[in-house]
XYZ file of C-alpha atoms in Angstrom:
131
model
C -195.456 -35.190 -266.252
C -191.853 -35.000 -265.618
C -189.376 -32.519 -263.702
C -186.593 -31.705 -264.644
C -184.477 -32.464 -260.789
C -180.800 -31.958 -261.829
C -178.074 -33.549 -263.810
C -175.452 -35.812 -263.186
C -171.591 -36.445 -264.914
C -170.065 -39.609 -264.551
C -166.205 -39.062 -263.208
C -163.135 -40.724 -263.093
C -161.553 -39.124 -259.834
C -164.314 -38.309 -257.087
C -162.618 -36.068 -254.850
C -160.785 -34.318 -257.202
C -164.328 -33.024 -259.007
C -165.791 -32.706 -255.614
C -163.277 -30.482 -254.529
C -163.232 -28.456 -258.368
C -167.168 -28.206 -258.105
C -166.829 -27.015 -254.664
C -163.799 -25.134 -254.275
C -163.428 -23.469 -257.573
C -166.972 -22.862 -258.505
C -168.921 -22.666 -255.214
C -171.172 -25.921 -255.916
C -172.564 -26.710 -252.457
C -171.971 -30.498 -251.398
C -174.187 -32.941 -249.545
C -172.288 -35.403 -248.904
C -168.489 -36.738 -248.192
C -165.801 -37.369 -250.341
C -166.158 -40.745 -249.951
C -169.622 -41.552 -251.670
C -170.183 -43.518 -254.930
C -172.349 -40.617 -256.236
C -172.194 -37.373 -254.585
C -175.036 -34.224 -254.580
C -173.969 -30.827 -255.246
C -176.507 -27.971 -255.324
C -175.812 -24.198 -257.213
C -178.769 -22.104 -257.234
C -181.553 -24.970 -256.599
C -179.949 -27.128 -259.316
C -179.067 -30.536 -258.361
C -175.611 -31.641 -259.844
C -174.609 -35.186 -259.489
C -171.205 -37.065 -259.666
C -171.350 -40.359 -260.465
C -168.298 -42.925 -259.997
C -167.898 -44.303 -263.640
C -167.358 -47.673 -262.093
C -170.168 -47.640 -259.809
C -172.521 -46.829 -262.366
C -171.424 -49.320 -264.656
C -171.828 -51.863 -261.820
C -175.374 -50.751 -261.303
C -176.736 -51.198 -264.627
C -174.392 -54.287 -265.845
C -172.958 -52.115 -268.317
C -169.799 -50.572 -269.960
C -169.978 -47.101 -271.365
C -167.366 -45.208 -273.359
C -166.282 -42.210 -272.336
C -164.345 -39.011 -273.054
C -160.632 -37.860 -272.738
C -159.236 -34.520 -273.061
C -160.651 -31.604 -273.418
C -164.313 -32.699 -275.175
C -167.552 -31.135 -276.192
C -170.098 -33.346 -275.488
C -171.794 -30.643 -273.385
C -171.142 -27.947 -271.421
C -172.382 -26.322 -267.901
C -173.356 -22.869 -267.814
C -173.178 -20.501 -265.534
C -174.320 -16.956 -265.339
C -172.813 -13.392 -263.931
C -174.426 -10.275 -263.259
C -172.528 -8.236 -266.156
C -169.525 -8.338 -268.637
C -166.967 -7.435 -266.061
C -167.596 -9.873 -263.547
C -167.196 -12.232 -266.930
C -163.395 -11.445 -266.866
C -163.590 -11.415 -262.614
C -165.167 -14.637 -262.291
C -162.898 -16.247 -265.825
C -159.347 -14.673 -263.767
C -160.836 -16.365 -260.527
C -161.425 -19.560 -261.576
C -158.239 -20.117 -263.442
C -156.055 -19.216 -260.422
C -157.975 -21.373 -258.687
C -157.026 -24.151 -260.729
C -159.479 -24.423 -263.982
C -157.903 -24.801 -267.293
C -158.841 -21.778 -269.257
C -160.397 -22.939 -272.974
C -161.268 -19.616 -274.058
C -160.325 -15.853 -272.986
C -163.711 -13.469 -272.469
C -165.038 -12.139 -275.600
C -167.865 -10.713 -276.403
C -169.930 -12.116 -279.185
C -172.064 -11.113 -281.776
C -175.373 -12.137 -280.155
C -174.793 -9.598 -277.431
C -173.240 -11.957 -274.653
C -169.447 -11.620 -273.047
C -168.612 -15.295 -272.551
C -165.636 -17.282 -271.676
C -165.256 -21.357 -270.927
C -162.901 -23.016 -268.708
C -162.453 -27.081 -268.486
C -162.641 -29.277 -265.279
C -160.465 -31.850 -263.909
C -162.035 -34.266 -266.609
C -162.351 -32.225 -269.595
C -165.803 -31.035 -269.328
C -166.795 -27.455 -270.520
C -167.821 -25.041 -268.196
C -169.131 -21.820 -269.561
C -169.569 -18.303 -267.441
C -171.288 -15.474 -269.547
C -173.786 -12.381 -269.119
C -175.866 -10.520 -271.247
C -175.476 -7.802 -268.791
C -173.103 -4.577 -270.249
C -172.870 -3.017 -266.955
């Protein structure tokens, strides 16, 4: 049977998602700057950063990969209510992530907004939480 451990993106520019992960979003790190593939924990989750050409290296192959803004998949990440939605969405930003979409609340019940990292990748922070 498997277990689900973690996840992992592969990234162009180490320190600068080590330090987003860390710095804007409170990702716990492992490891130094430094590494080929860095550990990050949130909430018993294990994220991992791979080095795009470190991985390619490792299994003899090339992959393609995103640019911009893209929506391969996102990361999502929970609040305790609809106003710490907008808290967390005005935090982040000044802290340096590129806002994708403003906090609304949707017809399913949930207040969401997403936000991009360094490398394009979607980040999501929503609650189902009114108060």
């Amino acid at each position: 049977m498997m277990k689900l451990d973690g996840f992992g993106i592969f990234v162009r520019d180490m320190a600068g998602m080590i330090r987003f992960y860390r710095d804007v979003l409170g990702f716990e790190i492992r490891e130094g700057e430094d590494e080929k593939s860095v550990y990050l924990e949130k909430d018993g989750t294990l994220f991992l950063l791979f080095g795009r050409g470190d991985f390619e290296a490792m299994t003899g192959r090339r992959f393609g990969y995103a640019s911009g803004i893209n929506g391969h998949y996102e990361i999502a990440l929970s609040v305790s209510n609809y106003a710490e939605v907008d808290r967390a969405f005005e935090e982040v930003v000044a802290r340096g992530a590129q806002a994708v979409m403003l906090p609304s609340t949707m017809p399913w019940g949930q207040r969401t907004c997403y936000v991009a990292d360094p490398e394009g990748n979607l980040v999501e922070i929503g609650s189902f939480v009114k108060e």
